[in-house]
Amino acid sequence: MMRIILHVDMDSFFSSIEVRENPEYAGKPVIVGADPKGGKGRGVVSTCSYEARRHGVRSGMPISKAYRLIPHAVFLPVNYEFYRRVSQNIMAILQKYAYKFQQVSIDEAYLDVTGKVKDYKEAEKLAKKIKAEIKRKEKLTCSIGIGPNKLVAKIASDVNKPNGLTIVKPEEVSQFLSPLPVRCIPGVGPKTEAILKDKGIKTIGQLAEMDGQLLISEFGRWGYELHRLALGIDEREVRERKDQKSIGRETTFEHDTLEPSEIYNTLDELTKKVSEDIQRKRYLYRTITLKVRLEDFTTYTRSRTLEHHTSNLTTLSSIVRDLSREFLDKEKKIRLLGVRVSGLLKIGENQTSLADFS
Ligand code: TTP
Ligand code: MG
Protein backbone atom coordinates (compact mmCIF):
# COMPACT_ATOMS: atom_id res chain seq x y z
CA MET A 1 0.00 0.00 0.00
CA MET A 2 1.20 3.52 -0.81
CA ARG A 3 2.05 5.41 2.32
CA ILE A 4 1.99 9.12 3.08
CA ILE A 5 4.56 10.16 5.69
CA LEU A 6 5.04 13.53 7.38
CA HIS A 7 8.28 14.57 9.03
CA VAL A 8 7.90 17.47 11.43
CA ASP A 9 10.95 19.34 12.76
CA MET A 10 10.78 22.41 14.96
CA ASP A 11 12.70 25.50 13.77
CA SER A 12 15.80 26.43 15.82
CA PHE A 13 14.01 24.72 18.66
CA PHE A 14 15.85 25.73 21.88
CA SER A 15 16.46 29.29 20.75
CA SER A 16 12.89 29.74 19.48
CA ILE A 17 11.61 28.74 22.92
CA GLU A 18 13.95 31.26 24.55
CA VAL A 19 12.71 34.00 22.20
CA ARG A 20 9.11 33.07 22.95
CA GLU A 21 9.79 33.35 26.70
CA ASN A 22 11.79 36.58 26.30
CA PRO A 23 10.22 38.64 23.50
CA GLU A 24 12.98 41.23 23.81
CA TYR A 25 15.30 38.73 22.07
CA ALA A 26 13.13 38.65 18.93
CA GLY A 27 15.11 39.51 15.80
CA LYS A 28 18.43 39.20 17.64
CA PRO A 29 21.09 36.55 17.21
CA VAL A 30 20.41 34.13 20.08
CA ILE A 31 22.89 31.39 20.92
CA VAL A 32 21.96 28.60 23.34
CA GLY A 33 24.82 26.54 24.72
CA ALA A 34 27.88 26.71 26.95
CA ASP A 35 28.90 29.92 28.72
CA PRO A 36 31.15 31.91 26.32
CA LYS A 37 33.05 33.52 29.26
CA GLY A 38 34.13 36.43 27.13
CA GLY A 39 35.56 34.15 24.46
CA LYS A 40 37.40 31.85 26.86
CA GLY A 41 34.49 29.49 27.48
CA ARG A 42 34.69 25.78 26.74
CA GLY A 43 31.87 23.64 25.38
CA VAL A 44 29.72 24.07 22.32
CA VAL A 45 26.71 25.75 20.76
CA SER A 46 23.56 23.64 21.18
CA THR A 47 21.64 25.68 18.69
CA CYS A 48 21.10 29.26 17.61
CA SER A 49 18.51 31.48 16.00
CA TYR A 50 18.46 31.98 12.24
CA GLU A 51 19.82 35.51 12.78
CA ALA A 52 22.89 33.96 14.41
CA ARG A 53 23.18 31.42 11.57
CA ARG A 54 23.52 34.29 9.14
CA HIS A 55 26.81 35.10 10.89
CA GLY A 56 27.99 31.51 10.40
CA VAL A 57 27.19 30.12 13.86
CA ARG A 58 26.11 26.44 13.88
CA SER A 59 25.13 23.67 16.32
CA GLY A 60 28.18 21.86 17.66
CA MET A 61 30.56 24.80 17.04
CA PRO A 62 32.90 25.67 19.94
CA ILE A 63 31.25 28.45 21.95
CA SER A 64 34.50 30.44 21.80
CA LYS A 65 34.28 30.52 18.02
CA ALA A 66 30.62 31.60 18.13
CA TYR A 67 31.69 34.40 20.48
CA ARG A 68 34.35 35.51 18.02
CA LEU A 69 31.77 35.58 15.21
CA ILE A 70 29.11 37.55 17.13
CA PRO A 71 30.27 38.84 20.53
CA HIS A 72 27.11 40.95 20.83
CA ALA A 73 24.76 37.94 20.48
CA VAL A 74 22.44 36.91 23.30
CA PHE A 75 24.17 33.89 24.91
CA LEU A 76 21.94 31.63 27.01
CA PRO A 77 22.46 28.42 28.99
CA VAL A 78 20.61 25.26 28.01
CA ASN A 79 17.42 24.83 30.01
CA TYR A 80 16.84 21.25 28.91
CA GLU A 81 14.07 20.38 31.38
CA PHE A 82 11.97 23.26 30.15
CA TYR A 83 12.52 22.43 26.47
CA ARG A 84 11.55 18.84 27.20
CA ARG A 85 8.22 19.97 28.61
CA VAL A 86 7.54 22.12 25.55
CA SER A 87 8.52 19.12 23.43
CA GLN A 88 5.96 16.94 25.24
CA ASN A 89 3.21 19.43 24.46
CA ILE A 90 4.16 19.51 20.80
CA MET A 91 4.38 15.72 20.54
CA ALA A 92 0.91 15.52 22.09
CA ILE A 93 -0.43 17.74 19.31
CA LEU A 94 1.31 15.75 16.57
CA GLN A 95 0.29 12.37 17.85
CA LYS A 96 -3.41 13.13 17.49
CA TYR A 97 -3.07 13.37 13.73
CA ALA A 98 -1.07 10.22 13.09
CA TYR A 99 -2.11 6.68 12.34
CA LYS A 100 1.41 5.72 13.43
CA PHE A 101 3.66 8.08 15.35
CA GLN A 102 7.39 8.06 16.08
CA GLN A 103 9.24 10.73 17.98
CA VAL A 104 12.88 10.68 16.88
CA SER A 105 14.41 13.48 18.91
CA ILE A 106 13.39 16.29 21.23
CA ASP A 107 12.06 18.31 18.29
CA GLU A 108 11.21 15.94 15.46
CA ALA A 109 8.75 13.18 14.70
CA TYR A 110 7.41 11.07 11.88
CA LEU A 111 3.68 10.71 11.31
CA ASP A 112 2.34 7.98 9.08
CA VAL A 113 -0.97 9.53 8.00
CA THR A 114 -1.94 6.81 5.52
CA GLY A 115 -5.65 6.24 5.96
CA LYS A 116 -6.07 9.55 7.78
CA VAL A 117 -5.85 11.42 4.46
CA LYS A 118 -6.72 10.12 1.02
CA ASP A 119 -4.14 11.95 -1.10
CA TYR A 120 -1.32 14.52 -1.06
CA LYS A 121 -3.77 17.41 -1.33
CA GLU A 122 -5.38 16.35 1.92
CA ALA A 123 -1.97 15.70 3.47
CA GLU A 124 -1.01 19.28 2.65
CA LYS A 125 -4.15 20.56 4.35
CA LEU A 126 -3.40 18.43 7.38
CA ALA A 127 0.17 19.76 7.55
CA LYS A 128 -1.12 23.35 7.46
CA LYS A 129 -3.55 22.54 10.23
CA ILE A 130 -0.76 21.04 12.35
CA LYS A 131 1.46 24.08 11.78
CA ALA A 132 -1.38 26.41 12.73
CA GLU A 133 -2.17 24.47 15.91
CA ILE A 134 1.46 24.47 17.05
CA LYS A 135 1.69 28.18 16.31
CA ARG A 136 -1.52 28.94 18.16
CA LYS A 137 -0.90 26.75 21.21
CA GLU A 138 2.89 26.91 21.56
CA LYS A 139 3.79 30.10 19.63
CA LEU A 140 6.46 28.21 17.70
CA THR A 141 7.05 27.37 14.06
CA CYS A 142 8.05 24.09 12.51
CA SER A 143 8.94 22.74 9.10
CA ILE A 144 7.09 19.82 7.60
CA GLY A 145 8.07 17.48 4.78
CA ILE A 146 5.60 15.16 3.12
CA GLY A 147 6.59 12.17 1.04
CA PRO A 148 6.01 8.48 0.31
CA ASN A 149 8.60 7.36 2.88
CA LYS A 150 10.68 8.50 5.87
CA LEU A 151 13.75 9.43 3.84
CA VAL A 152 11.91 11.74 1.46
CA ALA A 153 9.78 13.28 4.24
CA LYS A 154 12.87 13.93 6.37
CA ILE A 155 14.85 15.59 3.59
CA ALA A 156 11.77 17.56 2.47
CA SER A 157 11.26 19.00 5.95
CA ASP A 158 14.79 20.38 5.83
CA VAL A 159 14.95 22.05 2.42
CA ASN A 160 12.65 25.00 3.15
CA LYS A 161 13.50 25.81 6.76
CA PRO A 162 12.36 27.75 8.73
CA ASN A 163 8.56 27.55 8.65
CA GLY A 164 8.62 25.39 5.53
CA LEU A 165 6.15 22.98 4.01
CA THR A 166 7.49 20.80 1.22
CA ILE A 167 5.50 18.15 -0.57
CA VAL A 168 7.17 15.48 -2.69
CA LYS A 169 4.76 13.15 -4.45
CA PRO A 170 5.94 9.66 -5.44
CA GLU A 171 6.38 10.67 -9.10
CA GLU A 172 8.53 13.66 -8.03
CA VAL A 173 10.93 11.76 -5.76
CA SER A 174 13.68 11.24 -8.31
CA GLN A 175 13.86 14.83 -9.53
CA PHE A 176 13.64 16.07 -5.93
CA LEU A 177 16.54 13.94 -4.69
CA SER A 178 18.84 14.04 -7.76
CA PRO A 179 20.45 17.47 -7.39
CA LEU A 180 20.92 17.26 -3.59
CA PRO A 181 24.37 16.56 -2.13
CA VAL A 182 24.87 12.99 -0.87
CA ARG A 183 25.29 14.48 2.61
CA CYS A 184 21.52 15.05 2.72
CA ILE A 185 20.97 11.30 3.13
CA PRO A 186 20.74 10.59 6.86
CA GLY A 187 23.68 8.36 7.79
CA VAL A 188 26.04 9.88 5.26
CA GLY A 189 28.68 11.57 7.40
CA PRO A 190 32.02 13.13 6.48
CA LYS A 191 33.62 9.69 6.02
CA THR A 192 31.14 8.29 3.48
CA GLU A 193 31.01 11.68 1.81
CA ALA A 194 34.80 11.74 1.35
CA ILE A 195 34.95 8.20 -0.09
CA LEU A 196 32.17 9.03 -2.55
CA LYS A 197 33.80 12.30 -3.51
CA ASP A 198 36.97 10.38 -4.38
CA LYS A 199 34.88 8.45 -6.88
CA GLY A 200 33.47 11.67 -8.31
CA ILE A 201 30.08 11.21 -6.65
CA LYS A 202 28.67 14.40 -5.17
CA THR A 203 24.91 14.29 -5.71
CA ILE A 204 22.24 11.79 -4.80
CA GLY A 205 21.46 11.51 -8.53
CA GLN A 206 25.02 10.40 -9.28
CA LEU A 207 24.87 7.95 -6.42
CA ALA A 208 21.62 6.49 -7.73
CA GLU A 209 23.21 5.88 -11.12
CA MET A 210 26.14 3.98 -9.64
CA ASP A 211 26.42 0.22 -9.90
CA GLY A 212 24.93 -1.11 -6.67
CA GLN A 213 27.49 -3.96 -6.57
CA LEU A 214 30.31 -1.45 -6.45
CA LEU A 215 28.77 0.28 -3.46
CA ILE A 216 28.30 -3.05 -1.72
CA SER A 217 31.95 -3.97 -2.20
CA GLU A 218 32.97 -0.57 -0.85
CA PHE A 219 30.60 -0.26 2.13
CA GLY A 220 29.08 -3.74 2.64
CA ARG A 221 25.49 -3.78 3.90
CA TRP A 222 25.49 0.02 4.25
CA GLY A 223 26.37 0.30 0.55
CA TYR A 224 23.28 -1.69 -0.36
CA GLU A 225 21.07 0.51 1.81
CA LEU A 226 22.76 3.66 0.60
CA HIS A 227 22.04 2.78 -3.02
CA ARG A 228 18.40 2.10 -2.28
CA LEU A 229 18.06 5.38 -0.38
CA ALA A 230 19.65 7.25 -3.30
CA LEU A 231 16.99 5.67 -5.52
CA GLY A 232 14.37 7.01 -3.13
CA ILE A 233 13.47 3.56 -1.82
CA ASP A 234 12.93 3.37 1.93
CA GLU A 235 10.60 0.84 3.48
CA ARG A 236 11.31 1.61 7.13
CA GLU A 237 8.10 1.74 9.12
CA VAL A 238 7.05 4.60 11.36
CA ARG A 239 7.31 2.86 14.71
CA GLU A 240 6.03 3.82 18.07
CA ARG A 241 8.48 3.09 20.83
CA LYS A 242 7.09 0.02 22.54
CA ASP A 243 9.49 -0.14 25.45
CA GLN A 244 8.08 2.67 27.53
CA LYS A 245 8.30 1.71 31.19
CA SER A 246 6.51 4.59 32.86
CA ILE A 247 4.75 7.87 32.20
CA GLY A 248 5.09 10.82 34.52
CA ARG A 249 5.02 14.55 35.01
CA GLU A 250 6.54 16.74 37.66
CA THR A 251 6.56 20.36 38.57
CA THR A 252 8.59 22.67 40.78
CA PHE A 253 6.69 25.33 42.73
CA GLU A 254 7.55 28.98 42.16
CA HIS A 255 7.84 29.23 45.96
CA ASP A 256 8.16 26.28 48.34
CA THR A 257 4.79 25.65 49.95
CA LEU A 258 2.80 23.74 52.56
CA GLU A 259 -0.52 25.25 51.54
CA PRO A 260 -2.91 22.26 51.09
CA SER A 261 -5.02 23.92 48.38
CA GLU A 262 -1.96 24.75 46.34
CA ILE A 263 -0.60 21.25 46.76
CA TYR A 264 -3.88 19.55 45.86
CA ASN A 265 -4.39 21.78 42.82
CA THR A 266 -0.94 20.95 41.56
CA LEU A 267 -1.47 17.25 42.15
CA ASP A 268 -4.76 17.43 40.25
CA GLU A 269 -3.06 19.16 37.35
CA LEU A 270 -0.30 16.56 37.27
CA THR A 271 -2.68 13.61 37.45
CA LYS A 272 -4.78 15.13 34.68
CA LYS A 273 -1.76 15.50 32.42
CA VAL A 274 -0.47 12.01 33.19
CA SER A 275 -3.91 10.64 32.54
CA GLU A 276 -4.10 12.41 29.18
CA ASP A 277 -0.68 11.03 28.22
CA ILE A 278 -1.82 7.52 29.12
CA GLN A 279 -5.01 7.77 27.10
CA ARG A 280 -3.23 9.21 24.12
CA LYS A 281 -0.55 6.53 24.15
CA ARG A 282 -3.20 3.91 24.81
CA TYR A 283 -1.77 2.44 28.00
CA LEU A 284 -3.21 1.07 31.20
CA TYR A 285 -1.19 1.30 34.41
CA ARG A 286 -0.97 -0.67 37.63
CA THR A 287 1.47 1.24 39.83
CA ILE A 288 1.20 4.85 40.91
CA THR A 289 4.17 6.73 42.33
CA LEU A 290 4.23 10.10 44.01
CA LYS A 291 7.49 12.00 44.23
CA VAL A 292 7.97 14.77 46.75
CA ARG A 293 11.03 16.96 47.10
CA LEU A 294 11.20 19.15 50.20
CA GLU A 295 12.74 22.57 50.57
CA ASP A 296 16.04 21.03 51.76
CA PHE A 297 16.09 18.85 48.61
CA THR A 298 15.43 15.57 50.42
CA THR A 299 13.35 13.52 48.02
CA TYR A 300 10.76 10.88 48.83
CA THR A 301 8.77 8.50 46.67
CA ARG A 302 5.63 6.67 47.70
CA SER A 303 4.02 4.00 45.53
CA ARG A 304 0.91 1.92 45.42
CA THR A 305 0.23 -1.03 43.15
CA LEU A 306 -3.34 -1.89 42.22
CA GLU A 307 -4.78 -5.36 41.80
CA HIS A 308 -5.73 -4.75 38.17
CA HIS A 309 -4.59 -2.49 35.37
CA THR A 310 -6.67 0.63 34.89
CA SER A 311 -6.78 3.96 33.09
CA ASN A 312 -9.22 5.55 35.50
CA LEU A 313 -8.52 9.19 36.36
CA THR A 314 -10.52 9.21 39.60
CA THR A 315 -8.55 6.25 40.92
CA LEU A 316 -5.28 7.95 40.03
CA SER A 317 -6.26 11.22 41.56
CA SER A 318 -7.54 9.82 44.86
CA ILE A 319 -4.52 7.56 45.35
CA VAL A 320 -2.13 10.42 44.63
CA ARG A 321 -3.89 12.60 47.19
CA ASP A 322 -3.76 9.74 49.66
CA LEU A 323 -0.04 9.28 49.17
CA SER A 324 0.59 12.98 49.60
CA ARG A 325 -1.08 13.27 53.00
CA GLU A 326 1.89 12.42 55.21
CA PHE A 327 3.86 15.29 53.67
CA LEU A 328 1.27 17.88 54.61
CA ASP A 329 1.92 17.07 58.26
CA LYS A 330 5.65 17.62 57.98
CA GLU A 331 7.26 20.86 58.95
CA LYS A 332 9.29 21.29 55.83
CA LYS A 333 7.82 22.97 52.81
CA ILE A 334 7.44 21.21 49.49
CA ARG A 335 9.59 22.20 46.53
CA LEU A 336 8.60 19.71 43.85
CA LEU A 337 5.82 17.24 43.16
CA GLY A 338 5.78 14.46 40.62
CA VAL A 339 3.25 11.83 39.58
CA ARG A 340 4.27 8.73 37.66
CA VAL A 341 2.49 5.56 36.60
CA SER A 342 4.23 2.31 35.70
CA GLY A 343 3.48 -1.34 35.14
CA LEU A 344 2.16 -0.26 31.76
CA LEU A 345 0.06 -2.40 29.49
CA LYS A 346 -0.53 -1.39 25.89
CA ILE A 347 -4.13 -1.64 24.80
CA GLY A 348 -4.49 -3.95 21.78
CA GLU A 349 -4.41 -2.43 18.31
CA ASN A 350 -8.04 -3.23 17.62
CA GLN A 351 -9.14 -2.10 21.06
CA THR A 352 -10.36 1.44 20.51
CA SER A 353 -12.05 2.21 23.77
CA LEU A 354 -10.64 2.43 27.25
CA ALA A 355 -14.06 2.04 28.81
CA ASP A 356 -13.89 -1.73 29.29
CA PHE A 357 -10.82 -1.45 31.42
CA SER A 358 -11.68 1.26 33.91
P1 TTP B 1 17.80 20.42 15.28
O1 TTP B 1 16.41 20.15 14.82
O2 TTP B 1 18.93 19.76 14.55
O3 TTP B 1 18.10 21.98 15.21
P2 TTP B 1 17.17 23.21 15.48
O4 TTP B 1 15.77 22.79 15.79
O5 TTP B 1 17.82 24.06 16.51
O6 TTP B 1 17.23 24.01 14.11
P3 TTP B 1 16.53 23.68 12.72
O7 TTP B 1 15.63 24.84 12.45
O8 TTP B 1 17.66 23.58 11.76
O9 TTP B 1 15.79 22.38 12.90
O10 TTP B 1 17.95 20.06 16.80
C1 TTP B 1 16.92 20.26 17.74
C2 TTP B 1 17.47 20.75 19.05
O11 TTP B 1 18.42 19.83 19.55
C3 TTP B 1 18.18 22.08 18.95
O12 TTP B 1 17.29 23.18 19.09
C4 TTP B 1 19.19 21.99 20.04
C5 TTP B 1 19.49 20.53 20.19
N1 TTP B 1 20.80 20.23 19.57
C6 TTP B 1 21.93 20.22 20.38
O13 TTP B 1 21.83 20.43 21.59
N2 TTP B 1 23.14 19.97 19.79
C7 TTP B 1 23.28 19.74 18.45
O14 TTP B 1 24.41 19.52 17.96
C8 TTP B 1 22.09 19.74 17.62
C9 TTP B 1 22.19 19.50 16.14
C10 TTP B 1 20.88 19.98 18.24
MG1 MG C 1 14.78 21.44 14.56
Short mmCIF file of C-alpha atoms in Angstrom, two decimals, residues 36-306:
data_model
loop_
_atom_site.label_atom_id
_atom_site.label_comp_id
_atom_site.label_asym_id
_atom_site.label_seq_id
_atom_site.Cartn_x
_atom_site.Cartn_y
_atom_site.Cartn_z
CA PRO A 36 31.15 31.91 26.32
CA LYS A 37 33.05 33.52 29.26
CA GLY A 38 34.13 36.43 27.13
CA GLY A 39 35.56 34.15 24.46
CA LYS A 40 37.40 31.85 26.86
CA GLY A 41 34.49 29.49 27.48
CA ARG A 42 34.69 25.78 26.74
CA GLY A 43 31.87 23.64 25.38
CA VAL A 44 29.72 24.07 22.32
CA VAL A 45 26.71 25.75 20.76
CA SER A 46 23.56 23.64 21.18
CA THR A 47 21.64 25.68 18.69
CA CYS A 48 21.10 29.26 17.61
CA SER A 49 18.51 31.48 16.00
CA TYR A 50 18.46 31.98 12.24
CA GLU A 51 19.82 35.51 12.78
CA ALA A 52 22.89 33.96 14.41
CA ARG A 53 23.18 31.42 11.57
CA ARG A 54 23.52 34.29 9.14
CA HIS A 55 26.81 35.10 10.89
CA GLY A 56 27.99 31.51 10.40
CA VAL A 57 27.19 30.12 13.86
CA ARG A 58 26.11 26.44 13.88
CA SER A 59 25.13 23.67 16.32
CA GLY A 60 28.18 21.86 17.66
CA MET A 61 30.56 24.80 17.04
CA PRO A 62 32.90 25.67 19.94
CA ILE A 63 31.25 28.45 21.95
CA SER A 64 34.50 30.44 21.80
CA LYS A 65 34.28 30.52 18.02
CA ALA A 66 30.62 31.60 18.13
CA TYR A 67 31.69 34.40 20.48
CA ARG A 68 34.35 35.51 18.02
CA LEU A 69 31.77 35.58 15.21
CA ILE A 70 29.11 37.55 17.13
CA PRO A 71 30.27 38.84 20.53
CA HIS A 72 27.11 40.95 20.83
CA ALA A 73 24.76 37.94 20.48
CA VAL A 74 22.44 36.91 23.30
CA PHE A 75 24.17 33.89 24.91
CA LEU A 76 21.94 31.63 27.01
CA PRO A 77 22.46 28.42 28.99
CA VAL A 78 20.61 25.26 28.01
CA ASN A 79 17.42 24.83 30.01
CA TYR A 80 16.84 21.25 28.91
CA GLU A 81 14.07 20.38 31.38
CA PHE A 82 11.97 23.26 30.15
CA TYR A 83 12.52 22.43 26.47
CA ARG A 84 11.55 18.84 27.20
CA ARG A 85 8.22 19.97 28.61
CA VAL A 86 7.54 22.12 25.55
CA SER A 87 8.52 19.12 23.43
CA GLN A 88 5.96 16.94 25.24
CA ASN A 89 3.21 19.43 24.46
CA ILE A 90 4.16 19.51 20.80
CA MET A 91 4.38 15.72 20.54
CA ALA A 92 0.91 15.52 22.09
CA ILE A 93 -0.43 17.74 19.31
CA LEU A 94 1.31 15.75 16.57
CA GLN A 95 0.29 12.37 17.85
CA LYS A 96 -3.41 13.13 17.49
CA TYR A 97 -3.07 13.37 13.73
CA ALA A 98 -1.07 10.22 13.09
CA TYR A 99 -2.11 6.68 12.34
CA LYS A 100 1.41 5.72 13.43
CA PHE A 101 3.66 8.08 15.35
CA GLN A 102 7.39 8.06 16.08
CA GLN A 103 9.24 10.73 17.98
CA VAL A 104 12.88 10.68 16.88
CA SER A 105 14.41 13.48 18.91
CA ILE A 106 13.39 16.29 21.23
CA ASP A 107 12.06 18.31 18.29
CA GLU A 108 11.21 15.94 15.46
CA ALA A 109 8.75 13.18 14.70
CA TYR A 110 7.41 11.07 11.88
CA LEU A 111 3.68 10.71 11.31
CA ASP A 112 2.34 7.98 9.08
CA VAL A 113 -0.97 9.53 8.00
CA THR A 114 -1.94 6.81 5.52
CA GLY A 115 -5.65 6.24 5.96
CA LYS A 116 -6.07 9.55 7.78
CA VAL A 117 -5.85 11.42 4.46
CA LYS A 118 -6.72 10.12 1.02
CA ASP A 119 -4.14 11.95 -1.10
CA TYR A 120 -1.32 14.52 -1.06
CA LYS A 121 -3.77 17.41 -1.33
CA GLU A 122 -5.38 16.35 1.92
CA ALA A 123 -1.97 15.70 3.47
CA GLU A 124 -1.01 19.28 2.65
CA LYS A 125 -4.15 20.56 4.35
CA LEU A 126 -3.40 18.43 7.38
CA ALA A 127 0.17 19.76 7.55
CA LYS A 128 -1.12 23.35 7.46
CA LYS A 129 -3.55 22.54 10.23
CA ILE A 130 -0.76 21.04 12.35
CA LYS A 131 1.46 24.08 11.78
CA ALA A 132 -1.38 26.41 12.73
CA GLU A 133 -2.17 24.47 15.91
CA ILE A 134 1.46 24.47 17.05
CA LYS A 135 1.69 28.18 16.31
CA ARG A 136 -1.52 28.94 18.16
CA LYS A 137 -0.90 26.75 21.21
CA GLU A 138 2.89 26.91 21.56
CA LYS A 139 3.79 30.10 19.63
CA LEU A 140 6.46 28.21 17.70
CA THR A 141 7.05 27.37 14.06
CA CYS A 142 8.05 24.09 12.51
CA SER A 143 8.94 22.74 9.10
CA ILE A 144 7.09 19.82 7.60
CA GLY A 145 8.07 17.48 4.78
CA ILE A 146 5.60 15.16 3.12
CA GLY A 147 6.59 12.17 1.04
CA PRO A 148 6.01 8.48 0.31
CA ASN A 149 8.60 7.36 2.88
CA LYS A 150 10.68 8.50 5.87
CA LEU A 151 13.75 9.43 3.84
CA VAL A 152 11.91 11.74 1.46
CA ALA A 153 9.78 13.28 4.24
CA LYS A 154 12.87 13.93 6.37
CA ILE A 155 14.85 15.59 3.59
CA ALA A 156 11.77 17.56 2.47
CA SER A 157 11.26 19.00 5.95
CA ASP A 158 14.79 20.38 5.83
CA VAL A 159 14.95 22.05 2.42
CA ASN A 160 12.65 25.00 3.15
CA LYS A 161 13.50 25.81 6.76
CA PRO A 162 12.36 27.75 8.73
CA ASN A 163 8.56 27.55 8.65
CA GLY A 164 8.62 25.39 5.53
CA LEU A 165 6.15 22.98 4.01
CA THR A 166 7.49 20.80 1.22
CA ILE A 167 5.50 18.15 -0.57
CA VAL A 168 7.17 15.48 -2.69
CA LYS A 169 4.76 13.15 -4.45
CA PRO A 170 5.94 9.66 -5.44
CA GLU A 171 6.38 10.67 -9.10
CA GLU A 172 8.53 13.66 -8.03
CA VAL A 173 10.93 11.76 -5.76
CA SER A 174 13.68 11.24 -8.31
CA GLN A 175 13.86 14.83 -9.53
CA PHE A 176 13.64 16.07 -5.93
CA LEU A 177 16.54 13.94 -4.69
CA SER A 178 18.84 14.04 -7.76
CA PRO A 179 20.45 17.47 -7.39
CA LEU A 180 20.92 17.26 -3.59
CA PRO A 181 24.37 16.56 -2.13
CA VAL A 182 24.87 12.99 -0.87
CA ARG A 183 25.29 14.48 2.61
CA CYS A 184 21.52 15.05 2.72
CA ILE A 185 20.97 11.30 3.13
CA PRO A 186 20.74 10.59 6.86
CA GLY A 187 23.68 8.36 7.79
CA VAL A 188 26.04 9.88 5.26
CA GLY A 189 28.68 11.57 7.40
CA PRO A 190 32.02 13.13 6.48
CA LYS A 191 33.62 9.69 6.02
CA THR A 192 31.14 8.29 3.48
CA GLU A 193 31.01 11.68 1.81
CA ALA A 194 34.80 11.74 1.35
CA ILE A 195 34.95 8.20 -0.09
CA LEU A 196 32.17 9.03 -2.55
CA LYS A 197 33.80 12.30 -3.51
CA ASP A 198 36.97 10.38 -4.38
CA LYS A 199 34.88 8.45 -6.88
CA GLY A 200 33.47 11.67 -8.31
CA ILE A 201 30.08 11.21 -6.65
CA LYS A 202 28.67 14.40 -5.17
CA THR A 203 24.91 14.29 -5.71
CA ILE A 204 22.24 11.79 -4.80
CA GLY A 205 21.46 11.51 -8.53
CA GLN A 206 25.02 10.40 -9.28
CA LEU A 207 24.87 7.95 -6.42
CA ALA A 208 21.62 6.49 -7.73
CA GLU A 209 23.21 5.88 -11.12
CA MET A 210 26.14 3.98 -9.64
CA ASP A 211 26.42 0.22 -9.90
CA GLY A 212 24.93 -1.11 -6.67
CA GLN A 213 27.49 -3.96 -6.57
CA LEU A 214 30.31 -1.45 -6.45
CA LEU A 215 28.77 0.28 -3.46
CA ILE A 216 28.30 -3.05 -1.72
CA SER A 217 31.95 -3.97 -2.20
CA GLU A 218 32.97 -0.57 -0.85
CA PHE A 219 30.60 -0.26 2.13
CA GLY A 220 29.08 -3.74 2.64
CA ARG A 221 25.49 -3.78 3.90
CA TRP A 222 25.49 0.02 4.25
CA GLY A 223 26.37 0.30 0.55
CA TYR A 224 23.28 -1.69 -0.36
CA GLU A 225 21.07 0.51 1.81
CA LEU A 226 22.76 3.66 0.60
CA HIS A 227 22.04 2.78 -3.02
CA ARG A 228 18.40 2.10 -2.28
CA LEU A 229 18.06 5.38 -0.38
CA ALA A 230 19.65 7.25 -3.30
CA LEU A 231 16.99 5.67 -5.52
CA GLY A 232 14.37 7.01 -3.13
CA ILE A 233 13.47 3.56 -1.82
CA ASP A 234 12.93 3.37 1.93
CA GLU A 235 10.60 0.84 3.48
CA ARG A 236 11.31 1.61 7.13
CA GLU A 237 8.10 1.74 9.12
CA VAL A 238 7.05 4.60 11.36
CA ARG A 239 7.31 2.86 14.71
CA GLU A 240 6.03 3.82 18.07
CA ARG A 241 8.48 3.09 20.83
CA LYS A 242 7.09 0.02 22.54
CA ASP A 243 9.49 -0.14 25.45
CA GLN A 244 8.08 2.67 27.53
CA LYS A 245 8.30 1.71 31.19
CA SER A 246 6.51 4.59 32.86
CA ILE A 247 4.75 7.87 32.20
CA GLY A 248 5.09 10.82 34.52
CA ARG A 249 5.02 14.55 35.01
CA GLU A 250 6.54 16.74 37.66
CA THR A 251 6.56 20.36 38.57
CA THR A 252 8.59 22.67 40.78
CA PHE A 253 6.69 25.33 42.73
CA GLU A 254 7.55 28.98 42.16
CA HIS A 255 7.84 29.23 45.96
CA ASP A 256 8.16 26.28 48.34
CA THR A 257 4.79 25.65 49.95
CA LEU A 258 2.80 23.74 52.56
CA GLU A 259 -0.52 25.25 51.54
CA PRO A 260 -2.91 22.26 51.09
CA SER A 261 -5.02 23.92 48.38
CA GLU A 262 -1.96 24.75 46.34
CA ILE A 263 -0.60 21.25 46.76
CA TYR A 264 -3.88 19.55 45.86
CA ASN A 265 -4.39 21.78 42.82
CA THR A 266 -0.94 20.95 41.56
CA LEU A 267 -1.47 17.25 42.15
CA ASP A 268 -4.76 17.43 40.25
CA GLU A 269 -3.06 19.16 37.35
CA LEU A 270 -0.30 16.56 37.27
CA THR A 271 -2.68 13.61 37.45
CA LYS A 272 -4.78 15.13 34.68
CA LYS A 273 -1.76 15.50 32.42
CA VAL A 274 -0.47 12.01 33.19
CA SER A 275 -3.91 10.64 32.54
CA GLU A 276 -4.10 12.41 29.18
CA ASP A 277 -0.68 11.03 28.22
CA ILE A 278 -1.82 7.52 29.12
CA GLN A 279 -5.01 7.77 27.10
CA ARG A 280 -3.23 9.21 24.12
CA LYS A 281 -0.55 6.53 24.15
CA ARG A 282 -3.20 3.91 24.81
CA TYR A 283 -1.77 2.44 28.00
CA LEU A 284 -3.21 1.07 31.20
CA TYR A 285 -1.19 1.30 34.41
CA ARG A 286 -0.97 -0.67 37.63
CA THR A 287 1.47 1.24 39.83
CA ILE A 288 1.20 4.85 40.91
CA THR A 289 4.17 6.73 42.33
CA LEU A 290 4.23 10.10 44.01
CA LYS A 291 7.49 12.00 44.23
CA VAL A 292 7.97 14.77 46.75
CA ARG A 293 11.03 16.96 47.10
CA LEU A 294 11.20 19.15 50.20
CA GLU A 295 12.74 22.57 50.57
CA ASP A 296 16.04 21.03 51.76
CA PHE A 297 16.09 18.85 48.61
CA THR A 298 15.43 15.57 50.42
CA THR A 299 13.35 13.52 48.02
CA TYR A 300 10.76 10.88 48.83
CA THR A 301 8.77 8.50 46.67
CA ARG A 302 5.63 6.67 47.70
CA SER A 303 4.02 4.00 45.53
CA ARG A 304 0.91 1.92 45.42
CA THR A 305 0.23 -1.03 43.15
CA LEU A 306 -3.34 -1.89 42.22
#
